[in-house]
Amino acid sequence: MITWKNDEELFALMRVELYSAVIGDILDKLHYYHQFLPYRIQPVKEHMVVAGRAMTVLEADAFEELSAGQNAVMQKPFGLMLEALDDIKKDEVYICTGSSPSYALVGELMCTRMQILGAAGAVVNGFHRDTKGIVGLDFPCFSYGRYAQDQAPRGKVIDFRVPIEIEGVRVNPGDIVFGDLDGVVVIPRSIEEEVIRLAYEKATGEKMVSEAIRAGMGAKESFDKHGIM
């Protein structure tokens, strides 16, 4: 039985005991079939794992020459990005979407600020830049990959801590975001305790099955006995 007293303990346990595949399996069993973010969103380095609560960020394409329009937010160099960065709390994940994938949505300085504030990581529906710097920070960052083109004249944050959607996956502020080298999955807050407990049970069971198969047990025999594969 897995137990935790607070978010800090929960996310520490998740990073050690769980993985995206087993969490996804449990969500499927509970009929939540669309909780994985696009496969293109991968960790900057394979060892990186992110587990925390969603601090949702909504980005939009912009044109520098139109920044003097009617919307005051669009007149700011990055829109509300700086305010969003400063608002991040401990164990939160900066998760951003809304723009076209034509520029980087996160970089080294942004990740540095997140890390100082105790954020769990960054997940963006687009590219990152400053790869060497992010790797040097060893800060969990998930994106489409490396691309140095800056967002400054091309995109602006127009809101944060609001519901967002990434290719059909709804992400609400406070949902759990978990990612590893196999993908990023979102656990709705309303079912998080059930999902985590069942995922831990399945992960433990999978270790037993692995040992049985290594000892020579057949796949069908193992599945008939444990119900796991």
mmCIF file with all atom_site columns, C-alpha atoms in Angstrom:
data_model
loop_
_atom_site.group_PDB
_atom_site.id
_atom_site.type_symbol
_atom_site.label_atom_id
_atom_site.label_alt_id
_atom_site.label_comp_id
_atom_site.label_asym_id
_atom_site.label_entity_id
_atom_site.label_seq_id
_atom_site.pdbx_PDB_ins_code
_atom_site.Cartn_x
_atom_site.Cartn_y
_atom_site.Cartn_z
_atom_site.occupancy
_atom_site.B_iso_or_equiv
_atom_site.pdbx_formal_charge
_atom_site.auth_seq_id
_atom_site.auth_comp_id
_atom_site.auth_asym_id
_atom_site.auth_atom_id
_atom_site.pdbx_PDB_model_num
ATOM 1   C CA . MET A 1 1   ? 0.000   0.000   0.000   1.00 0.00 ? 1   MET A CA 1
ATOM 2   C CA . ILE A 1 2   ? 1.372   3.376   -1.008  1.00 0.00 ? 2   ILE A CA 1
ATOM 3   C CA . THR A 1 3   ? 0.738   6.295   1.370   1.00 0.00 ? 3   THR A CA 1
ATOM 4   C CA . TRP A 1 4   ? 1.736   9.938   1.443   1.00 0.00 ? 4   TRP A CA 1
ATOM 5   C CA . LYS A 1 5   ? 1.145   12.918  3.716   1.00 0.00 ? 5   LYS A CA 1
ATOM 6   C CA . ASN A 1 6   ? 1.493   15.767  1.235   1.00 0.00 ? 6   ASN A CA 1
ATOM 7   C CA . ASP A 1 7   ? 2.339   16.609  -2.351  1.00 0.00 ? 7   ASP A CA 1
ATOM 8   C CA . GLU A 1 8   ? 6.064   16.628  -1.720  1.00 0.00 ? 8   GLU A CA 1
ATOM 9   C CA . GLU A 1 9   ? 5.955   13.013  -0.512  1.00 0.00 ? 9   GLU A CA 1
ATOM 10  C CA . LEU A 1 10  ? 3.548   12.005  -3.271  1.00 0.00 ? 10  LEU A CA 1
ATOM 11  C CA . PHE A 1 11  ? 5.668   13.316  -6.122  1.00 0.00 ? 11  PHE A CA 1
ATOM 12  C CA . ALA A 1 12  ? 8.857   11.874  -4.630  1.00 0.00 ? 12  ALA A CA 1
ATOM 13  C CA . LEU A 1 13  ? 7.168   8.454   -4.491  1.00 0.00 ? 13  LEU A CA 1
ATOM 14  C CA . MET A 1 14  ? 5.836   8.787   -8.031  1.00 0.00 ? 14  MET A CA 1
ATOM 15  C CA . ARG A 1 15  ? 9.259   9.627   -9.441  1.00 0.00 ? 15  ARG A CA 1
ATOM 16  C CA . VAL A 1 16  ? 10.739  6.484   -7.877  1.00 0.00 ? 16  VAL A CA 1
ATOM 17  C CA . GLU A 1 17  ? 7.914   3.925   -7.994  1.00 0.00 ? 17  GLU A CA 1
ATOM 18  C CA . LEU A 1 18  ? 5.784   4.781   -11.028 1.00 0.00 ? 18  LEU A CA 1
ATOM 19  C CA . TYR A 1 19  ? 6.197   5.249   -14.768 1.00 0.00 ? 19  TYR A CA 1
ATOM 20  C CA . SER A 1 20  ? 4.024   6.652   -17.538 1.00 0.00 ? 20  SER A CA 1
ATOM 21  C CA . ALA A 1 21  ? 3.013   3.282   -19.002 1.00 0.00 ? 21  ALA A CA 1
ATOM 22  C CA . VAL A 1 22  ? 1.536   1.911   -15.777 1.00 0.00 ? 22  VAL A CA 1
ATOM 23  C CA . ILE A 1 23  ? -0.290  5.179   -15.047 1.00 0.00 ? 23  ILE A CA 1
ATOM 24  C CA . GLY A 1 24  ? -1.709  5.160   -18.575 1.00 0.00 ? 24  GLY A CA 1
ATOM 25  C CA . ASP A 1 25  ? -2.879  1.548   -18.152 1.00 0.00 ? 25  ASP A CA 1
ATOM 26  C CA . ILE A 1 26  ? -4.831  2.456   -15.023 1.00 0.00 ? 26  ILE A CA 1
ATOM 27  C CA . LEU A 1 27  ? -6.393  5.495   -16.670 1.00 0.00 ? 27  LEU A CA 1
ATOM 28  C CA . ASP A 1 28  ? -7.515  3.229   -19.515 1.00 0.00 ? 28  ASP A CA 1
ATOM 29  C CA . LYS A 1 29  ? -9.118  0.828   -17.044 1.00 0.00 ? 29  LYS A CA 1
ATOM 30  C CA . LEU A 1 30  ? -10.993 3.733   -15.489 1.00 0.00 ? 30  LEU A CA 1
ATOM 31  C CA . HIS A 1 31  ? -12.191 4.730   -18.997 1.00 0.00 ? 31  HIS A CA 1
ATOM 32  C CA . TYR A 1 32  ? -10.017 7.830   -19.265 1.00 0.00 ? 32  TYR A CA 1
ATOM 33  C CA . TYR A 1 33  ? -8.700  7.018   -22.731 1.00 0.00 ? 33  TYR A CA 1
ATOM 34  C CA . HIS A 1 34  ? -7.205  10.347  -23.805 1.00 0.00 ? 34  HIS A CA 1
ATOM 35  C CA . GLN A 1 35  ? -4.736  11.404  -21.122 1.00 0.00 ? 35  GLN A CA 1
ATOM 36  C CA . PHE A 1 36  ? -1.395  11.106  -22.912 1.00 0.00 ? 36  PHE A CA 1
ATOM 37  C CA . LEU A 1 37  ? 0.019   14.258  -24.455 1.00 0.00 ? 37  LEU A CA 1
ATOM 38  C CA . PRO A 1 38  ? 1.323   14.005  -28.060 1.00 0.00 ? 38  PRO A CA 1
ATOM 39  C CA . TYR A 1 39  ? 4.172   11.551  -28.538 1.00 0.00 ? 39  TYR A CA 1
ATOM 40  C CA . ARG A 1 40  ? 6.316   14.393  -29.869 1.00 0.00 ? 40  ARG A CA 1
ATOM 41  C CA . ILE A 1 41  ? 6.675   15.780  -26.339 1.00 0.00 ? 41  ILE A CA 1
ATOM 42  C CA . GLN A 1 42  ? 9.818   14.079  -25.015 1.00 0.00 ? 42  GLN A CA 1
ATOM 43  C CA . PRO A 1 43  ? 12.378  14.793  -22.272 1.00 0.00 ? 43  PRO A CA 1
ATOM 44  C CA . VAL A 1 44  ? 15.457  16.820  -23.119 1.00 0.00 ? 44  VAL A CA 1
ATOM 45  C CA . LYS A 1 45  ? 17.491  13.966  -21.582 1.00 0.00 ? 45  LYS A CA 1
ATOM 46  C CA . GLU A 1 46  ? 16.179  10.412  -21.252 1.00 0.00 ? 46  GLU A CA 1
ATOM 47  C CA . HIS A 1 47  ? 16.726  10.193  -17.481 1.00 0.00 ? 47  HIS A CA 1
ATOM 48  C CA . MET A 1 48  ? 14.461  13.161  -16.754 1.00 0.00 ? 48  MET A CA 1
ATOM 49  C CA . VAL A 1 49  ? 11.203  12.506  -14.885 1.00 0.00 ? 49  VAL A CA 1
ATOM 50  C CA . VAL A 1 50  ? 8.596   15.132  -14.066 1.00 0.00 ? 50  VAL A CA 1
ATOM 51  C CA . ALA A 1 51  ? 5.846   14.788  -11.463 1.00 0.00 ? 51  ALA A CA 1
ATOM 52  C CA . GLY A 1 52  ? 3.880   17.758  -10.192 1.00 0.00 ? 52  GLY A CA 1
ATOM 53  C CA . ARG A 1 53  ? 0.733   19.819  -10.434 1.00 0.00 ? 53  ARG A CA 1
ATOM 54  C CA . ALA A 1 54  ? -0.149  21.641  -13.621 1.00 0.00 ? 54  ALA A CA 1
ATOM 55  C CA . MET A 1 55  ? 0.489   25.379  -13.731 1.00 0.00 ? 55  MET A CA 1
ATOM 56  C CA . THR A 1 56  ? -1.224  25.904  -17.049 1.00 0.00 ? 56  THR A CA 1
ATOM 57  C CA . VAL A 1 57  ? -0.041  28.567  -19.479 1.00 0.00 ? 57  VAL A CA 1
ATOM 58  C CA . LEU A 1 58  ? -1.835  29.710  -22.627 1.00 0.00 ? 58  LEU A CA 1
ATOM 59  C CA . GLU A 1 59  ? 0.341   31.062  -25.438 1.00 0.00 ? 59  GLU A CA 1
ATOM 60  C CA . ALA A 1 60  ? -0.738  32.661  -28.718 1.00 0.00 ? 60  ALA A CA 1
ATOM 61  C CA . ASP A 1 61  ? 1.036   33.584  -31.935 1.00 0.00 ? 61  ASP A CA 1
ATOM 62  C CA . ALA A 1 62  ? 1.701   37.280  -32.264 1.00 0.00 ? 62  ALA A CA 1
ATOM 63  C CA . PHE A 1 63  ? 3.261   39.708  -34.695 1.00 0.00 ? 63  PHE A CA 1
ATOM 64  C CA . GLU A 1 64  ? 5.737   42.249  -33.363 1.00 0.00 ? 64  GLU A CA 1
ATOM 65  C CA . GLU A 1 65  ? 4.481   44.957  -35.692 1.00 0.00 ? 65  GLU A CA 1
ATOM 66  C CA . LEU A 1 66  ? 0.953   44.583  -34.250 1.00 0.00 ? 66  LEU A CA 1
ATOM 67  C CA . SER A 1 67  ? 1.985   44.841  -30.612 1.00 0.00 ? 67  SER A CA 1
ATOM 68  C CA . ALA A 1 68  ? 0.536   48.346  -30.354 1.00 0.00 ? 68  ALA A CA 1
ATOM 69  C CA . GLY A 1 69  ? -3.012  47.079  -30.914 1.00 0.00 ? 69  GLY A CA 1
ATOM 70  C CA . GLN A 1 70  ? -6.075  47.176  -28.676 1.00 0.00 ? 70  GLN A CA 1
ATOM 71  C CA . ASN A 1 71  ? -5.035  44.476  -26.192 1.00 0.00 ? 71  ASN A CA 1
ATOM 72  C CA . ALA A 1 72  ? -2.723  45.728  -23.438 1.00 0.00 ? 72  ALA A CA 1
ATOM 73  C CA . VAL A 1 73  ? -1.366  42.232  -22.815 1.00 0.00 ? 73  VAL A CA 1
ATOM 74  C CA . MET A 1 74  ? -0.117  42.046  -26.393 1.00 0.00 ? 74  MET A CA 1
ATOM 75  C CA . GLN A 1 75  ? 1.839   45.245  -25.897 1.00 0.00 ? 75  GLN A CA 1
ATOM 76  C CA . LYS A 1 76  ? 4.079   43.582  -23.299 1.00 0.00 ? 76  LYS A CA 1
ATOM 77  C CA . PRO A 1 77  ? 7.312   41.993  -24.647 1.00 0.00 ? 77  PRO A CA 1
ATOM 78  C CA . PHE A 1 78  ? 6.304   38.451  -23.694 1.00 0.00 ? 78  PHE A CA 1
ATOM 79  C CA . GLY A 1 79  ? 2.674   39.063  -22.812 1.00 0.00 ? 79  GLY A CA 1
ATOM 80  C CA . LEU A 1 80  ? 2.105   37.581  -19.330 1.00 0.00 ? 80  LEU A CA 1
ATOM 81  C CA . MET A 1 81  ? 5.027   35.145  -19.471 1.00 0.00 ? 81  MET A CA 1
ATOM 82  C CA . LEU A 1 82  ? 7.123   36.888  -16.815 1.00 0.00 ? 82  LEU A CA 1
ATOM 83  C CA . GLU A 1 83  ? 4.139   37.098  -14.468 1.00 0.00 ? 83  GLU A CA 1
ATOM 84  C CA . ALA A 1 84  ? 3.428   33.402  -15.063 1.00 0.00 ? 84  ALA A CA 1
ATOM 85  C CA . LEU A 1 85  ? 7.032   32.475  -14.274 1.00 0.00 ? 85  LEU A CA 1
ATOM 86  C CA . ASP A 1 86  ? 7.021   34.446  -11.027 1.00 0.00 ? 86  ASP A CA 1
ATOM 87  C CA . ASP A 1 87  ? 3.724   32.818  -9.994  1.00 0.00 ? 87  ASP A CA 1
ATOM 88  C CA . ILE A 1 88  ? 5.009   29.236  -10.110 1.00 0.00 ? 88  ILE A CA 1
ATOM 89  C CA . LYS A 1 89  ? 4.759   27.387  -6.794  1.00 0.00 ? 89  LYS A CA 1
ATOM 90  C CA . LYS A 1 90  ? 6.762   24.473  -5.404  1.00 0.00 ? 90  LYS A CA 1
ATOM 91  C CA . ASP A 1 91  ? 6.094   21.134  -7.136  1.00 0.00 ? 91  ASP A CA 1
ATOM 92  C CA . GLU A 1 92  ? 4.224   22.747  -10.019 1.00 0.00 ? 92  GLU A CA 1
ATOM 93  C CA . VAL A 1 93  ? 4.801   22.039  -13.706 1.00 0.00 ? 93  VAL A CA 1
ATOM 94  C CA . TYR A 1 94  ? 4.898   24.890  -16.218 1.00 0.00 ? 94  TYR A CA 1
ATOM 95  C CA . ILE A 1 95  ? 2.730   23.407  -18.972 1.00 0.00 ? 95  ILE A CA 1
ATOM 96  C CA . CYS A 1 96  ? 2.240   25.600  -22.033 1.00 0.00 ? 96  CYS A CA 1
ATOM 97  C CA . THR A 1 97  ? 0.265   25.347  -25.272 1.00 0.00 ? 97  THR A CA 1
ATOM 98  C CA . GLY A 1 98  ? -1.749  27.393  -27.743 1.00 0.00 ? 98  GLY A CA 1
ATOM 99  C CA . SER A 1 99  ? 0.788   28.584  -30.289 1.00 0.00 ? 99  SER A CA 1
ATOM 100 C CA . SER A 1 100 ? 2.049   27.185  -33.568 1.00 0.00 ? 100 SER A CA 1
ATOM 101 C CA . PRO A 1 101 ? 5.247   25.108  -33.308 1.00 0.00 ? 101 PRO A CA 1
ATOM 102 C CA . SER A 1 102 ? 7.449   27.669  -35.019 1.00 0.00 ? 102 SER A CA 1
ATOM 103 C CA . TYR A 1 103 ? 9.501   28.927  -32.068 1.00 0.00 ? 103 TYR A CA 1
ATOM 104 C CA . ALA A 1 104 ? 10.761  27.857  -28.656 1.00 0.00 ? 104 ALA A CA 1
ATOM 105 C CA . LEU A 1 105 ? 8.361   28.098  -25.720 1.00 0.00 ? 105 LEU A CA 1
ATOM 106 C CA . VAL A 1 106 ? 10.944  27.598  -22.972 1.00 0.00 ? 106 VAL A CA 1
ATOM 107 C CA . GLY A 1 107 ? 14.658  28.193  -22.491 1.00 0.00 ? 107 GLY A CA 1
ATOM 108 C CA . GLU A 1 108 ? 17.463  28.185  -19.940 1.00 0.00 ? 108 GLU A CA 1
ATOM 109 C CA . LEU A 1 109 ? 16.611  31.431  -18.149 1.00 0.00 ? 109 LEU A CA 1
ATOM 110 C CA . MET A 1 110 ? 12.966  30.433  -17.797 1.00 0.00 ? 110 MET A CA 1
ATOM 111 C CA . CYS A 1 111 ? 13.975  27.022  -16.432 1.00 0.00 ? 111 CYS A CA 1
ATOM 112 C CA . THR A 1 112 ? 16.425  28.689  -14.035 1.00 0.00 ? 112 THR A CA 1
ATOM 113 C CA . ARG A 1 113 ? 13.628  30.813  -12.577 1.00 0.00 ? 113 ARG A CA 1
ATOM 114 C CA . MET A 1 114 ? 11.348  27.777  -12.305 1.00 0.00 ? 114 MET A CA 1
ATOM 115 C CA . GLN A 1 115 ? 14.043  25.758  -10.575 1.00 0.00 ? 115 GLN A CA 1
ATOM 116 C CA . ILE A 1 116 ? 14.743  28.520  -8.038  1.00 0.00 ? 116 ILE A CA 1
ATOM 117 C CA . LEU A 1 117 ? 11.028  28.599  -7.156  1.00 0.00 ? 117 LEU A CA 1
ATOM 118 C CA . GLY A 1 118 ? 10.950  24.830  -6.652  1.00 0.00 ? 118 GLY A CA 1
ATOM 119 C CA . ALA A 1 119 ? 9.009   23.908  -9.781  1.00 0.00 ? 119 ALA A CA 1
ATOM 120 C CA . ALA A 1 120 ? 8.866   20.228  -10.734 1.00 0.00 ? 120 ALA A CA 1
ATOM 121 C CA . GLY A 1 121 ? 9.595   20.840  -14.408 1.00 0.00 ? 121 GLY A CA 1
ATOM 122 C CA . ALA A 1 122 ? 8.376   22.252  -17.707 1.00 0.00 ? 122 ALA A CA 1
ATOM 123 C CA . VAL A 1 123 ? 6.221   20.609  -20.376 1.00 0.00 ? 123 VAL A CA 1
ATOM 124 C CA . VAL A 1 124 ? 5.560   22.559  -23.575 1.00 0.00 ? 124 VAL A CA 1
ATOM 125 C CA . ASN A 1 125 ? 3.531   21.769  -26.667 1.00 0.00 ? 125 ASN A CA 1
ATOM 126 C CA . GLY A 1 126 ? 6.334   23.046  -28.854 1.00 0.00 ? 126 GLY A CA 1
ATOM 127 C CA . PHE A 1 127 ? 10.097  23.433  -28.809 1.00 0.00 ? 127 PHE A CA 1
ATOM 128 C CA . HIS A 1 128 ? 12.728  24.322  -26.218 1.00 0.00 ? 128 HIS A CA 1
ATOM 129 C CA . ARG A 1 129 ? 16.028  26.116  -26.734 1.00 0.00 ? 129 ARG A CA 1
ATOM 130 C CA . ASP A 1 130 ? 19.285  26.619  -24.785 1.00 0.00 ? 130 ASP A CA 1
ATOM 131 C CA . THR A 1 131 ? 19.660  22.854  -24.574 1.00 0.00 ? 131 THR A CA 1
ATOM 132 C CA . LYS A 1 132 ? 23.128  22.875  -23.018 1.00 0.00 ? 132 LYS A CA 1
ATOM 133 C CA . GLY A 1 133 ? 21.945  25.249  -20.305 1.00 0.00 ? 133 GLY A CA 1
ATOM 134 C CA . ILE A 1 134 ? 18.859  23.186  -19.469 1.00 0.00 ? 134 ILE A CA 1
ATOM 135 C CA . VAL A 1 135 ? 20.928  20.003  -19.372 1.00 0.00 ? 135 VAL A CA 1
ATOM 136 C CA . GLY A 1 136 ? 23.395  21.765  -17.093 1.00 0.00 ? 136 GLY A CA 1
ATOM 137 C CA . LEU A 1 137 ? 20.559  22.677  -14.727 1.00 0.00 ? 137 LEU A CA 1
ATOM 138 C CA . ASP A 1 138 ? 19.334  19.054  -14.849 1.00 0.00 ? 138 ASP A CA 1
ATOM 139 C CA . PHE A 1 139 ? 15.845  20.533  -14.800 1.00 0.00 ? 139 PHE A CA 1
ATOM 140 C CA . PRO A 1 140 ? 13.111  18.225  -16.154 1.00 0.00 ? 140 PRO A CA 1
ATOM 141 C CA . CYS A 1 141 ? 12.030  19.760  -19.449 1.00 0.00 ? 141 CYS A CA 1
ATOM 142 C CA . PHE A 1 142 ? 9.788   18.105  -22.043 1.00 0.00 ? 142 PHE A CA 1
ATOM 143 C CA . SER A 1 143 ? 9.216   19.430  -25.563 1.00 0.00 ? 143 SER A CA 1
ATOM 144 C CA . TYR A 1 144 ? 9.153   18.578  -29.273 1.00 0.00 ? 144 TYR A CA 1
ATOM 145 C CA . GLY A 1 145 ? 12.922  18.984  -29.343 1.00 0.00 ? 145 GLY A CA 1
ATOM 146 C CA . ARG A 1 146 ? 15.577  21.634  -29.908 1.00 0.00 ? 146 ARG A CA 1
ATOM 147 C CA . TYR A 1 147 ? 14.906  24.788  -31.899 1.00 0.00 ? 147 TYR A CA 1
ATOM 148 C CA . ALA A 1 148 ? 16.551  28.130  -31.113 1.00 0.00 ? 148 ALA A CA 1
ATOM 149 C CA . GLN A 1 149 ? 14.069  30.517  -32.747 1.00 0.00 ? 149 GLN A CA 1
ATOM 150 C CA . ASP A 1 150 ? 12.845  32.900  -30.043 1.00 0.00 ? 150 ASP A CA 1
ATOM 151 C CA . GLN A 1 151 ? 9.239   33.463  -29.035 1.00 0.00 ? 151 GLN A CA 1
ATOM 152 C CA . ALA A 1 152 ? 9.757   37.168  -28.257 1.00 0.00 ? 152 ALA A CA 1
ATOM 153 C CA . PRO A 1 153 ? 8.575   38.639  -31.585 1.00 0.00 ? 153 PRO A CA 1
ATOM 154 C CA . ARG A 1 154 ? 6.404   35.643  -32.483 1.00 0.00 ? 154 ARG A CA 1
ATOM 155 C CA . GLY A 1 155 ? 4.341   34.626  -29.480 1.00 0.00 ? 155 GLY A CA 1
ATOM 156 C CA . LYS A 1 156 ? 3.000   35.887  -26.173 1.00 0.00 ? 156 LYS A CA 1
ATOM 157 C CA . VAL A 1 157 ? 1.495   34.342  -23.058 1.00 0.00 ? 157 VAL A CA 1
ATOM 158 C CA . ILE A 1 158 ? -2.092  35.570  -22.927 1.00 0.00 ? 158 ILE A CA 1
ATOM 159 C CA . ASP A 1 159 ? -3.243  33.824  -19.723 1.00 0.00 ? 159 ASP A CA 1
ATOM 160 C CA . PHE A 1 160 ? -2.250  31.308  -17.063 1.00 0.00 ? 160 PHE A CA 1
ATOM 161 C CA . ARG A 1 161 ? -3.863  29.110  -14.426 1.00 0.00 ? 161 ARG A CA 1
ATOM 162 C CA . VAL A 1 162 ? -6.737  28.476  -16.835 1.00 0.00 ? 162 VAL A CA 1
ATOM 163 C CA . PRO A 1 163 ? -7.944  25.224  -18.450 1.00 0.00 ? 163 PRO A CA 1
ATOM 164 C CA . ILE A 1 164 ? -5.976  24.342  -21.570 1.00 0.00 ? 164 ILE A CA 1
ATOM 165 C CA . GLU A 1 165 ? -6.222  21.586  -24.149 1.00 0.00 ? 165 GLU A CA 1
ATOM 166 C CA . ILE A 1 166 ? -3.404  19.798  -25.949 1.00 0.00 ? 166 ILE A CA 1
ATOM 167 C CA . GLU A 1 167 ? -4.590  17.747  -28.933 1.00 0.00 ? 167 GLU A CA 1
ATOM 168 C CA . GLY A 1 168 ? -7.749  16.662  -27.157 1.00 0.00 ? 168 GLY A CA 1
ATOM 169 C CA . VAL A 1 169 ? -6.242  16.285  -23.675 1.00 0.00 ? 169 VAL A CA 1
ATOM 170 C CA . ARG A 1 170 ? -7.848  18.705  -21.232 1.00 0.00 ? 170 ARG A CA 1
ATOM 171 C CA . VAL A 1 171 ? -5.465  19.980  -18.555 1.00 0.00 ? 171 VAL A CA 1
ATOM 172 C CA . ASN A 1 172 ? -6.899  21.863  -15.593 1.00 0.00 ? 172 ASN A CA 1
ATOM 173 C CA . PRO A 1 173 ? -4.818  23.809  -13.089 1.00 0.00 ? 173 PRO A CA 1
ATOM 174 C CA . GLY A 1 174 ? -3.818  21.435  -10.299 1.00 0.00 ? 174 GLY A CA 1
ATOM 175 C CA . ASP A 1 175 ? -4.072  18.214  -12.324 1.00 0.00 ? 175 ASP A CA 1
ATOM 176 C CA . ILE A 1 176 ? -1.076  15.926  -11.905 1.00 0.00 ? 176 ILE A CA 1
ATOM 177 C CA . VAL A 1 177 ? 1.395   15.895  -14.788 1.00 0.00 ? 177 VAL A CA 1
ATOM 178 C CA . PHE A 1 178 ? 3.741   12.908  -14.963 1.00 0.00 ? 178 PHE A CA 1
ATOM 179 C CA . GLY A 1 179 ? 6.352   12.387  -17.634 1.00 0.00 ? 179 GLY A CA 1
ATOM 180 C CA . ASP A 1 180 ? 9.283   10.127  -18.379 1.00 0.00 ? 180 ASP A CA 1
ATOM 181 C CA . LEU A 1 181 ? 11.104  8.902   -21.485 1.00 0.00 ? 181 LEU A CA 1
ATOM 182 C CA . ASP A 1 182 ? 7.961   7.088   -22.680 1.00 0.00 ? 182 ASP A CA 1
ATOM 183 C CA . GLY A 1 183 ? 5.666   10.111  -22.644 1.00 0.00 ? 183 GLY A CA 1
ATOM 184 C CA . VAL A 1 184 ? 3.699   12.604  -20.574 1.00 0.00 ? 184 VAL A CA 1
ATOM 185 C CA . VAL A 1 185 ? 0.347   11.725  -19.001 1.00 0.00 ? 185 VAL A CA 1
ATOM 186 C CA . VAL A 1 186 ? -2.196  13.918  -17.199 1.00 0.00 ? 186 VAL A CA 1
ATOM 187 C CA . ILE A 1 187 ? -4.094  12.618  -14.150 1.00 0.00 ? 187 ILE A CA 1
ATOM 188 C CA . PRO A 1 188 ? -7.298  14.550  -13.426 1.00 0.00 ? 188 PRO A CA 1
ATOM 189 C CA . ARG A 1 189 ? -7.343  15.799  -9.862  1.00 0.00 ? 189 ARG A CA 1
ATOM 190 C CA . SER A 1 190 ? -10.744 14.226  -9.183  1.00 0.00 ? 190 SER A CA 1
ATOM 191 C CA . ILE A 1 191 ? -9.367  10.679  -9.558  1.00 0.00 ? 191 ILE A CA 1
ATOM 192 C CA . GLU A 1 192 ? -5.718  11.120  -8.637  1.00 0.00 ? 192 GLU A CA 1
ATOM 193 C CA . GLU A 1 193 ? -5.721  9.088   -5.414  1.00 0.00 ? 193 GLU A CA 1
ATOM 194 C CA . GLU A 1 194 ? -7.386  6.074   -7.034  1.00 0.00 ? 194 GLU A CA 1
ATOM 195 C CA . VAL A 1 195 ? -5.102  6.214   -10.065 1.00 0.00 ? 195 VAL A CA 1
ATOM 196 C CA . ILE A 1 196 ? -1.912  6.428   -8.009  1.00 0.00 ? 196 ILE A CA 1
ATOM 197 C CA . ARG A 1 197 ? -2.848  3.607   -5.647  1.00 0.00 ? 197 ARG A CA 1
ATOM 198 C CA . LEU A 1 198 ? -3.890  1.307   -8.490  1.00 0.00 ? 198 LEU A CA 1
ATOM 199 C CA . ALA A 1 199 ? -0.813  2.211   -10.537 1.00 0.00 ? 199 ALA A CA 1
ATOM 200 C CA . TYR A 1 200 ? 1.434   1.355   -7.593  1.00 0.00 ? 200 TYR A CA 1
ATOM 201 C CA . GLU A 1 201 ? -0.312  -2.007  -7.184  1.00 0.00 ? 201 GLU A CA 1
ATOM 202 C CA . LYS A 1 202 ? 0.135   -2.748  -10.890 1.00 0.00 ? 202 LYS A CA 1
ATOM 203 C CA . ALA A 1 203 ? 3.773   -1.661  -10.875 1.00 0.00 ? 203 ALA A CA 1
ATOM 204 C CA . THR A 1 204 ? 4.428   -3.979  -7.942  1.00 0.00 ? 204 THR A CA 1
ATOM 205 C CA . GLY A 1 205 ? 2.626   -6.802  -9.748  1.00 0.00 ? 205 GLY A CA 1
ATOM 206 C CA . GLU A 1 206 ? 4.636   -6.227  -12.915 1.00 0.00 ? 206 GLU A CA 1
ATOM 207 C CA . LYS A 1 207 ? 7.841   -6.735  -10.957 1.00 0.00 ? 207 LYS A CA 1
ATOM 208 C CA . MET A 1 208 ? 6.523   -10.127 -9.792  1.00 0.00 ? 208 MET A CA 1
ATOM 209 C CA . VAL A 1 209 ? 5.582   -11.085 -13.353 1.00 0.00 ? 209 VAL A CA 1
ATOM 210 C CA . SER A 1 210 ? 8.991   -10.043 -14.641 1.00 0.00 ? 210 SER A CA 1
ATOM 211 C CA . GLU A 1 211 ? 10.669  -12.240 -12.069 1.00 0.00 ? 211 GLU A CA 1
ATOM 212 C CA . ALA A 1 212 ? 8.383   -15.168 -12.953 1.00 0.00 ? 212 ALA A CA 1
ATOM 213 C CA . ILE A 1 213 ? 9.072   -14.847 -16.681 1.00 0.00 ? 213 ILE A CA 1
ATOM 214 C CA . ARG A 1 214 ? 12.806  -14.591 -16.065 1.00 0.00 ? 214 ARG A CA 1
ATOM 215 C CA . ALA A 1 215 ? 12.522  -17.787 -14.043 1.00 0.00 ? 215 ALA A CA 1
ATOM 216 C CA . GLY A 1 216 ? 10.996  -19.578 -17.045 1.00 0.00 ? 216 GLY A CA 1
ATOM 217 C CA . MET A 1 217 ? 7.229   -19.168 -16.646 1.00 0.00 ? 217 MET A CA 1
ATOM 218 C CA . GLY A 1 218 ? 5.334   -18.876 -19.940 1.00 0.00 ? 218 GLY A CA 1
ATOM 219 C CA . ALA A 1 219 ? 3.568   -15.679 -20.955 1.00 0.00 ? 219 ALA A CA 1
ATOM 220 C CA . LYS A 1 220 ? 0.078   -17.255 -20.913 1.00 0.00 ? 220 LYS A CA 1
ATOM 221 C CA . GLU A 1 221 ? 0.681   -19.045 -17.626 1.00 0.00 ? 221 GLU A CA 1
ATOM 222 C CA . SER A 1 222 ? 1.961   -15.851 -16.094 1.00 0.00 ? 222 SER A CA 1
ATOM 223 C CA . PHE A 1 223 ? -1.028  -13.836 -17.333 1.00 0.00 ? 223 PHE A CA 1
ATOM 224 C CA . ASP A 1 224 ? -3.487  -16.480 -16.134 1.00 0.00 ? 224 ASP A CA 1
ATOM 225 C CA . LYS A 1 225 ? -1.892  -16.370 -12.687 1.00 0.00 ? 225 LYS A CA 1
ATOM 226 C CA . HIS A 1 226 ? -1.280  -12.635 -12.263 1.00 0.00 ? 226 HIS A CA 1
ATOM 227 C CA . GLY A 1 227 ? -3.577  -10.981 -14.823 1.00 0.00 ? 227 GLY A CA 1
ATOM 228 C CA . ILE A 1 228 ? -0.749  -8.641  -15.849 1.00 0.00 ? 228 ILE A CA 1
ATOM 229 C CA . MET A 1 229 ? 1.193   -8.296  -19.090 1.00 0.00 ? 229 MET A CA 1
#
